[in-house]
PDB file of C-alpha atoms in Angstrom:
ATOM      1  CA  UNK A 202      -3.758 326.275  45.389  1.00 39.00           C
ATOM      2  CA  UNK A 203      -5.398 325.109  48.778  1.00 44.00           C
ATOM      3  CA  UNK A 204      -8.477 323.986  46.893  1.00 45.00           C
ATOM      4  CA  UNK A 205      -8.026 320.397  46.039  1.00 44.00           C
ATOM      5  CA  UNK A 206     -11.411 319.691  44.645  1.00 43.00           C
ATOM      6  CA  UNK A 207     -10.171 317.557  41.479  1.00 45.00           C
ATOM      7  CA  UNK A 208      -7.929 315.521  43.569  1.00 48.00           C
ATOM      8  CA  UNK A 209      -9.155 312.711  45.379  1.00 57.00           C
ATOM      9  CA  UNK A 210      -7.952 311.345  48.907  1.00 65.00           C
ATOM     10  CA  UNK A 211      -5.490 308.890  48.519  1.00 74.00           C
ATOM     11  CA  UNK A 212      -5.745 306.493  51.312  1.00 86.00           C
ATOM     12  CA  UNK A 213      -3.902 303.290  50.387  1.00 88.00           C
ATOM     13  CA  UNK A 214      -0.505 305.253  51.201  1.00 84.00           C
ATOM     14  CA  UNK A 215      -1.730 306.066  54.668  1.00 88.00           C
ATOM     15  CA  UNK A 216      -2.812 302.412  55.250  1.00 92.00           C
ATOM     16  CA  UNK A 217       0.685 301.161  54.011  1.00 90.00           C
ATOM     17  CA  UNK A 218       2.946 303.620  56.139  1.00 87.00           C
ATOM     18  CA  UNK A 219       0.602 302.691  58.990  1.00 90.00           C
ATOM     19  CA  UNK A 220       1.242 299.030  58.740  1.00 93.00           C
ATOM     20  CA  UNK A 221       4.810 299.063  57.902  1.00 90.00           C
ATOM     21  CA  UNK A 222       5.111 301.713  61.253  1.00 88.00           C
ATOM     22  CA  UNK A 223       3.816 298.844  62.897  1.00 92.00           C
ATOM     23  CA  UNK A 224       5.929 296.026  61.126  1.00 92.00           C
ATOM     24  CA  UNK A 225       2.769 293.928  60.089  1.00 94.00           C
ATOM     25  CA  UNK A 226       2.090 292.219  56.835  1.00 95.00           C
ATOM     26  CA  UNK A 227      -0.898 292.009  54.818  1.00 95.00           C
ATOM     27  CA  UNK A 228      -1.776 288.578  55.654  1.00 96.00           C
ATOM     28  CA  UNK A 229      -1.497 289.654  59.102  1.00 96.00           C
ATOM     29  CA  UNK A 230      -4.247 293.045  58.184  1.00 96.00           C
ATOM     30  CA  UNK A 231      -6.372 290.525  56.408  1.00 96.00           C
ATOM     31  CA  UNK A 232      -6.853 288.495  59.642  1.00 96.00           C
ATOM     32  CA  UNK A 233      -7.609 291.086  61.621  1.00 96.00           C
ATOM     33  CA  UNK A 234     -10.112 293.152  59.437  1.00 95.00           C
ATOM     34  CA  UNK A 235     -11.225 289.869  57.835  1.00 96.00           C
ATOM     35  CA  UNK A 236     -10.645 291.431  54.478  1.00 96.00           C
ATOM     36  CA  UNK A 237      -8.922 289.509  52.132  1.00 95.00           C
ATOM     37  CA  UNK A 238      -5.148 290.425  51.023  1.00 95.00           C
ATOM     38  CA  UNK A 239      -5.476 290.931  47.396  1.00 95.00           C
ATOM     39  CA  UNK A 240      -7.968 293.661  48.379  1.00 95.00           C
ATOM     40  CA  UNK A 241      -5.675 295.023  50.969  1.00 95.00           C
ATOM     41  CA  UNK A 242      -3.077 295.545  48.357  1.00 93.00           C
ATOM     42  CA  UNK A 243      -5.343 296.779  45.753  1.00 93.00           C
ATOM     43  CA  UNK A 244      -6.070 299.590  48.457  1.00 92.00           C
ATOM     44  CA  UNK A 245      -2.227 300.341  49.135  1.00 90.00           C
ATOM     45  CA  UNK A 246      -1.668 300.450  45.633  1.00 87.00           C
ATOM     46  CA  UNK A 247      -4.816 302.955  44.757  1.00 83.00           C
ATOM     47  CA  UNK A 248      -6.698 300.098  42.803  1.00 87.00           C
ATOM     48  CA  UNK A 249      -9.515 299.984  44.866  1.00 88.00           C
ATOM     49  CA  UNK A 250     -11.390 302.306  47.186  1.00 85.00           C
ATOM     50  CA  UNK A 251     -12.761 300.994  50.387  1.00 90.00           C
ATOM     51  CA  UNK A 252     -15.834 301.558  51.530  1.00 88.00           C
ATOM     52  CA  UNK A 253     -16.546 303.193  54.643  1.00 86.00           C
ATOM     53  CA  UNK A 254     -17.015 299.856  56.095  1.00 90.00           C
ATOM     54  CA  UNK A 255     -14.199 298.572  54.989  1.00 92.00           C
ATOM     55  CA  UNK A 256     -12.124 301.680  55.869  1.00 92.00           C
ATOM     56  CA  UNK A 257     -13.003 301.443  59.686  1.00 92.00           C
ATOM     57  CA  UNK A 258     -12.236 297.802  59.342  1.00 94.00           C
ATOM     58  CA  UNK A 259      -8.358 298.319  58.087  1.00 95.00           C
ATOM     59  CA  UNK A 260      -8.496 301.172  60.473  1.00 94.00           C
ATOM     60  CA  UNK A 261      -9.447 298.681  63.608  1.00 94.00           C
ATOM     61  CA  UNK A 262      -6.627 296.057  62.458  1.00 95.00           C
ATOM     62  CA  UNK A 263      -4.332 299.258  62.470  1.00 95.00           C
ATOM     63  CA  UNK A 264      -5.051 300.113  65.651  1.00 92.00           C
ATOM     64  CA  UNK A 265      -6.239 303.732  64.242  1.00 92.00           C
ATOM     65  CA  UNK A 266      -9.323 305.612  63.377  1.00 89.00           C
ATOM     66  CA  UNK A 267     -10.787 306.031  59.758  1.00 87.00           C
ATOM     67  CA  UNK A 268     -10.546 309.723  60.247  1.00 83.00           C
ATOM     68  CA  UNK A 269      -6.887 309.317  60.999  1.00 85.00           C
ATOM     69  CA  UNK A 270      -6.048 307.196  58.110  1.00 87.00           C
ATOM     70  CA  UNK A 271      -8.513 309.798  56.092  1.00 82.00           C
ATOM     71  CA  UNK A 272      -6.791 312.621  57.321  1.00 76.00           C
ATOM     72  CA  UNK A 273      -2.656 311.189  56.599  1.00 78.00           C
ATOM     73  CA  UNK A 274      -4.324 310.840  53.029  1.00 77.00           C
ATOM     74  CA  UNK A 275      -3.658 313.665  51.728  1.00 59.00           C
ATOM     75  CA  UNK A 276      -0.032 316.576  52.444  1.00 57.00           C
ATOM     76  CA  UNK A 277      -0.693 318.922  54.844  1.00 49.00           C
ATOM     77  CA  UNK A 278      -1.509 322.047  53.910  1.00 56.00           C
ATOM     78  CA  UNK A 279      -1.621 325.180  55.320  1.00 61.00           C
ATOM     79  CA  UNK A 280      -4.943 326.826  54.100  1.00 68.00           C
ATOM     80  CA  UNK A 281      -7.527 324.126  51.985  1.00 70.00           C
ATOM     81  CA  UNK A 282     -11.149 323.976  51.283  1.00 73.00           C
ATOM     82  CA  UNK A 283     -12.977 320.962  51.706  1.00 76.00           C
ATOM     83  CA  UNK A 284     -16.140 321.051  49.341  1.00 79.00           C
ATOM     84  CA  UNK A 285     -19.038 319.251  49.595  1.00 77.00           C
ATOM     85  CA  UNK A 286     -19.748 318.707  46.033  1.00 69.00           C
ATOM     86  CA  UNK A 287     -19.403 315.586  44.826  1.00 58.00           C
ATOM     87  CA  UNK A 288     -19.742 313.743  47.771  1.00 51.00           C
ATOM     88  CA  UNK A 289     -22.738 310.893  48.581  1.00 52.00           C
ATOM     89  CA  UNK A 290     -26.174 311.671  48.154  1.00 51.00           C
ATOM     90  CA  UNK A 291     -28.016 313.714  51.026  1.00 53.00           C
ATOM     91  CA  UNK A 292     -30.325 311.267  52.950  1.00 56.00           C
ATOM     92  CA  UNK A 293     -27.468 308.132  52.606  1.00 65.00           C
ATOM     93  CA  UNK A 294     -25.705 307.239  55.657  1.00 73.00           C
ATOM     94  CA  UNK A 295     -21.744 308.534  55.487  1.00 77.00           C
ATOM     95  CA  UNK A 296     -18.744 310.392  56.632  1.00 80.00           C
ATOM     96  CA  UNK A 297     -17.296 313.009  55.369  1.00 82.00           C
ATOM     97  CA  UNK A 298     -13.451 314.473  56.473  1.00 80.00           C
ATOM     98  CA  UNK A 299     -13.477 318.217  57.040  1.00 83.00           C
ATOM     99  CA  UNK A 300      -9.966 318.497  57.359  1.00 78.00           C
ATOM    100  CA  UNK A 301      -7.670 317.386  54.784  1.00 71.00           C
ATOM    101  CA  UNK A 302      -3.990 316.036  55.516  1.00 67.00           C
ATOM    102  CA  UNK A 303      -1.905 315.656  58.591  1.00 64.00           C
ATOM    103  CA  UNK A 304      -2.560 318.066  61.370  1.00 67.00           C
ATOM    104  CA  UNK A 305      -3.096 319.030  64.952  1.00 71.00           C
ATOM    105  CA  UNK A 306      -6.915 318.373  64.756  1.00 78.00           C
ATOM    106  CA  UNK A 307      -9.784 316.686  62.255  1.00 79.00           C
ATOM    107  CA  UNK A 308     -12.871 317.636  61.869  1.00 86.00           C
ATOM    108  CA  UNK A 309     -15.466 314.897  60.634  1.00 86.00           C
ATOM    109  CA  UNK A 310     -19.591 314.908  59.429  1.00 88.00           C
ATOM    110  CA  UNK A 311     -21.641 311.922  59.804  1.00 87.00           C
ATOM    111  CA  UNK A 312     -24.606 311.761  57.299  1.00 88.00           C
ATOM    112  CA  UNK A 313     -27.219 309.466  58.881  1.00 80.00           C
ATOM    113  CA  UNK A 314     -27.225 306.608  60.785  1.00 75.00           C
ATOM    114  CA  UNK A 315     -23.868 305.124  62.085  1.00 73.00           C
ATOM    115  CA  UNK A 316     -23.125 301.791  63.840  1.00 75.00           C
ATOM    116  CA  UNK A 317     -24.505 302.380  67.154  1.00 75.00           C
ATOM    117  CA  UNK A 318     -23.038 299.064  68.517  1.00 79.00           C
ATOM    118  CA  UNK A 319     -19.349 300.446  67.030  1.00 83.00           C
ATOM    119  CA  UNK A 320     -17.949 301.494  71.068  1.00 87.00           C
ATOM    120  CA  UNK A 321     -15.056 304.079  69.950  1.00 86.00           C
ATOM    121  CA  UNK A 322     -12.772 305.374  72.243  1.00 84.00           C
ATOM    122  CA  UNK A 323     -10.261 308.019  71.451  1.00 83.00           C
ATOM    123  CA  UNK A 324      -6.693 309.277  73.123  1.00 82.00           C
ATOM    124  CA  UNK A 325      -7.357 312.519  73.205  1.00 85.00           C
ATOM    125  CA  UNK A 326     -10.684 315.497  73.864  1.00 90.00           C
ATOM    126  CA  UNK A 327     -13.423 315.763  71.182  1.00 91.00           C
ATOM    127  CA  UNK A 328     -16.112 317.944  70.683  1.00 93.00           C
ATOM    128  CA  UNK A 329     -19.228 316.738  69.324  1.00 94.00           C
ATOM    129  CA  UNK A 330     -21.987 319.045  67.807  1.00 96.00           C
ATOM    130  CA  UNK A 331     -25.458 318.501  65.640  1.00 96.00           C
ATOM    131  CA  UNK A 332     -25.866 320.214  63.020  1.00 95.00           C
ATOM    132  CA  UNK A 333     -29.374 318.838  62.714  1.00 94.00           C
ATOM    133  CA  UNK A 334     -31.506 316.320  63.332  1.00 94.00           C
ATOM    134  CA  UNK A 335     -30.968 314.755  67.333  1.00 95.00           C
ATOM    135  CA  UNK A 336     -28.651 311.811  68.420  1.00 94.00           C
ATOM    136  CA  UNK A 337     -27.877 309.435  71.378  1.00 95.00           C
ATOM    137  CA  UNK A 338     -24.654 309.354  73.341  1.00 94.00           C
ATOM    138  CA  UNK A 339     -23.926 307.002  75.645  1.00 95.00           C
ATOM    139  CA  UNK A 340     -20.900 307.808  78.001  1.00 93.00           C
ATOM    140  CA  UNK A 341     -19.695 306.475  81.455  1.00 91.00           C
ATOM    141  CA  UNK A 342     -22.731 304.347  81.670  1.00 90.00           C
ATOM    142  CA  UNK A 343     -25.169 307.556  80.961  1.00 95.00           C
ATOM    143  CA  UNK A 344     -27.244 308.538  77.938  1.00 95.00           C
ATOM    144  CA  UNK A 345     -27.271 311.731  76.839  1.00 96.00           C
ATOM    145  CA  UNK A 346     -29.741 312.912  74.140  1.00 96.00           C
ATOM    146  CA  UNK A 347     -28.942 315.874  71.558  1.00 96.00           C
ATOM    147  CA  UNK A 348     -30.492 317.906  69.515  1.00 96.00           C
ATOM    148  CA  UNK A 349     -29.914 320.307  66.485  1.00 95.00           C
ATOM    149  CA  UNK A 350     -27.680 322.834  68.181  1.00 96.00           C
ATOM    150  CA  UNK A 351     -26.197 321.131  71.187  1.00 96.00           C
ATOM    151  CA  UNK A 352     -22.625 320.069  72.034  1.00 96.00           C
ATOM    152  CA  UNK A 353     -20.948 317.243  73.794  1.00 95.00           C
ATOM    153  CA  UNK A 354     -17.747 317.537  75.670  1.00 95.00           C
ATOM    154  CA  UNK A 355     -15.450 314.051  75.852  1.00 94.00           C
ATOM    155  CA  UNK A 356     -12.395 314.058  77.949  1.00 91.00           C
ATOM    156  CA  UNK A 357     -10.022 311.830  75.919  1.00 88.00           C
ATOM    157  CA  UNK A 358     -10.051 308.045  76.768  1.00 88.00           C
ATOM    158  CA  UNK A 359     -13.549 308.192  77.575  1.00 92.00           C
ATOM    159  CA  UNK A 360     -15.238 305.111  75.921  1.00 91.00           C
ATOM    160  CA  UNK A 361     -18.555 305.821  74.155  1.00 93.00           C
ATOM    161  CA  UNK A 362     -20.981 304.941  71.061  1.00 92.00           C
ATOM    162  CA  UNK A 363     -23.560 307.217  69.223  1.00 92.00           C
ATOM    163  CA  UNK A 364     -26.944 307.020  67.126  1.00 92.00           C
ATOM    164  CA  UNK A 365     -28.661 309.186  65.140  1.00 92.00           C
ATOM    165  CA  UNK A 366     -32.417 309.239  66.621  1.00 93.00           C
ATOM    166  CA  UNK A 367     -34.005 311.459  63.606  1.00 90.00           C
ATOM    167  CA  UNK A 368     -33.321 310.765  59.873  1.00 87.00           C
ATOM    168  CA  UNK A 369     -31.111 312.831  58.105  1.00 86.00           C
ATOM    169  CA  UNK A 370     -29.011 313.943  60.975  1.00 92.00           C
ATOM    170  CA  UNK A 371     -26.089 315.697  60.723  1.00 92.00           C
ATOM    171  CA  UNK A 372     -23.305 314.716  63.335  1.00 93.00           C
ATOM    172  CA  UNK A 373     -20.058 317.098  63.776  1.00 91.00           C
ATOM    173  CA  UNK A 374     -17.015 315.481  65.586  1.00 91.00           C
ATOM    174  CA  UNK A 375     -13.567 317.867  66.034  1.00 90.00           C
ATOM    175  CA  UNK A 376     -10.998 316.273  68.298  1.00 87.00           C
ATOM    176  CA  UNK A 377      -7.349 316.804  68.942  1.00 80.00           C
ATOM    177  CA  UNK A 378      -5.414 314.344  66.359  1.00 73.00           C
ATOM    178  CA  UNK A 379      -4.193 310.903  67.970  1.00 72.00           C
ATOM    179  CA  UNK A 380      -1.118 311.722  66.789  1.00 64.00           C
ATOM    180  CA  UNK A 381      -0.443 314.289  69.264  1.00 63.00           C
ATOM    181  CA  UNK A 382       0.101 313.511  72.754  1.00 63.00           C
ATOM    182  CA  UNK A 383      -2.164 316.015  74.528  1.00 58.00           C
ATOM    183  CA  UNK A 384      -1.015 316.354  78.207  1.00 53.00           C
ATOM    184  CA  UNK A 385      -3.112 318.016  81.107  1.00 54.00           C
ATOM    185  CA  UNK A 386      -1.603 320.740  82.964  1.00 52.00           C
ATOM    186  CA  UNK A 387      -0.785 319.115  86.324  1.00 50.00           C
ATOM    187  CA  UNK A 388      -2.436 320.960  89.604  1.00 53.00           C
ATOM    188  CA  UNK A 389       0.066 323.749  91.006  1.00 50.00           C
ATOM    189  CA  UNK A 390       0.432 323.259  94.856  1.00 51.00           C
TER     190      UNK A 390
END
């Protein structure tokens, strides 16, 4: 049914339909990531499972996100229920996808600390909400400190990096998918 508990993500497909879409070889996605191209292959092929390191790595030489390569893992579906079972320890810095598959949205949860150096910038609006703990978010040259509870707005294209300022903090991100081209209503006159 929608529950796909016993079936991991597959990722290595997503990261070979995204580099064939944009005609590039391995050797090419081993310079770029500076991961070498046996391990790229044993990733397309489901031999190996990156890290999430490594992930946002292939994902930078793919000119993508992690959560976008995350989320093309797996077939859409229309109703699925992401458990949090068997995931990484409480307490250990990670991300978890809320959303499964390819669709108008994805949802993520950061675990702990992230690469607060890591500038991300995406195409289109995201939401950003602690679920606990407190974190800093710098955007268009201001800091903005959160705690458990609040919400950040980003207007797509906005460039902007994050820490987690408390231990154990629990980061919620829901944007509009890259893949769709979200257009602004223009001003009627």
């Amino acid at each position: 049914m929608g529950d796909h508990k016993e079936q991991p993500l597959r990722v290595g497909a997503a990261v070979r339909r995204r580099r064939r879409a944009l005609d590039l070889t391995l050797a090419v996605v081993a310079e770029r990531s500076g991961l070498s191209v046996p391990f790229l292959s044993q990733i397309e092929n489901e031999r190996a499972r990156p890290s999430q390191s490594s992930l946002e790595k292939v994902a930078d030489a793919l000119r993508t996100t992690a959560v976008e390569l995350l989320a093309a893992a797996d077939p859409a579906c229309s109703v699925d229920v992401v458990r949090v079972e068997g995931t990484e320890p409480w307490g250990e810095p990670h991300v978890r996808s809320l959303v499964r598959g390819h669709h108008q949205m994805y949802a993520s949860e950061f675990t702990g600390d992230h690469d607060a150096g890591r500038e991300l910038q995406f195409r289109n609006d995201q939401l950003m909400y602690v679920a606990d703990g407190a974190v800093e978010i710098e955007a268009e040259g201001r800091a903005y400190r959160l705690g458990r509870g609040d919400t950040l707005y980003l207007t797509g294209g906005v460039r902007h990096r994050w820490r987690a300022t408390v231990p154990e903090t629990r980061l919620l991100v829901v944007a509009v998918a890259e893949h769709i081209e979200a257009v602004r209503d223009k001003p009627r006159r």
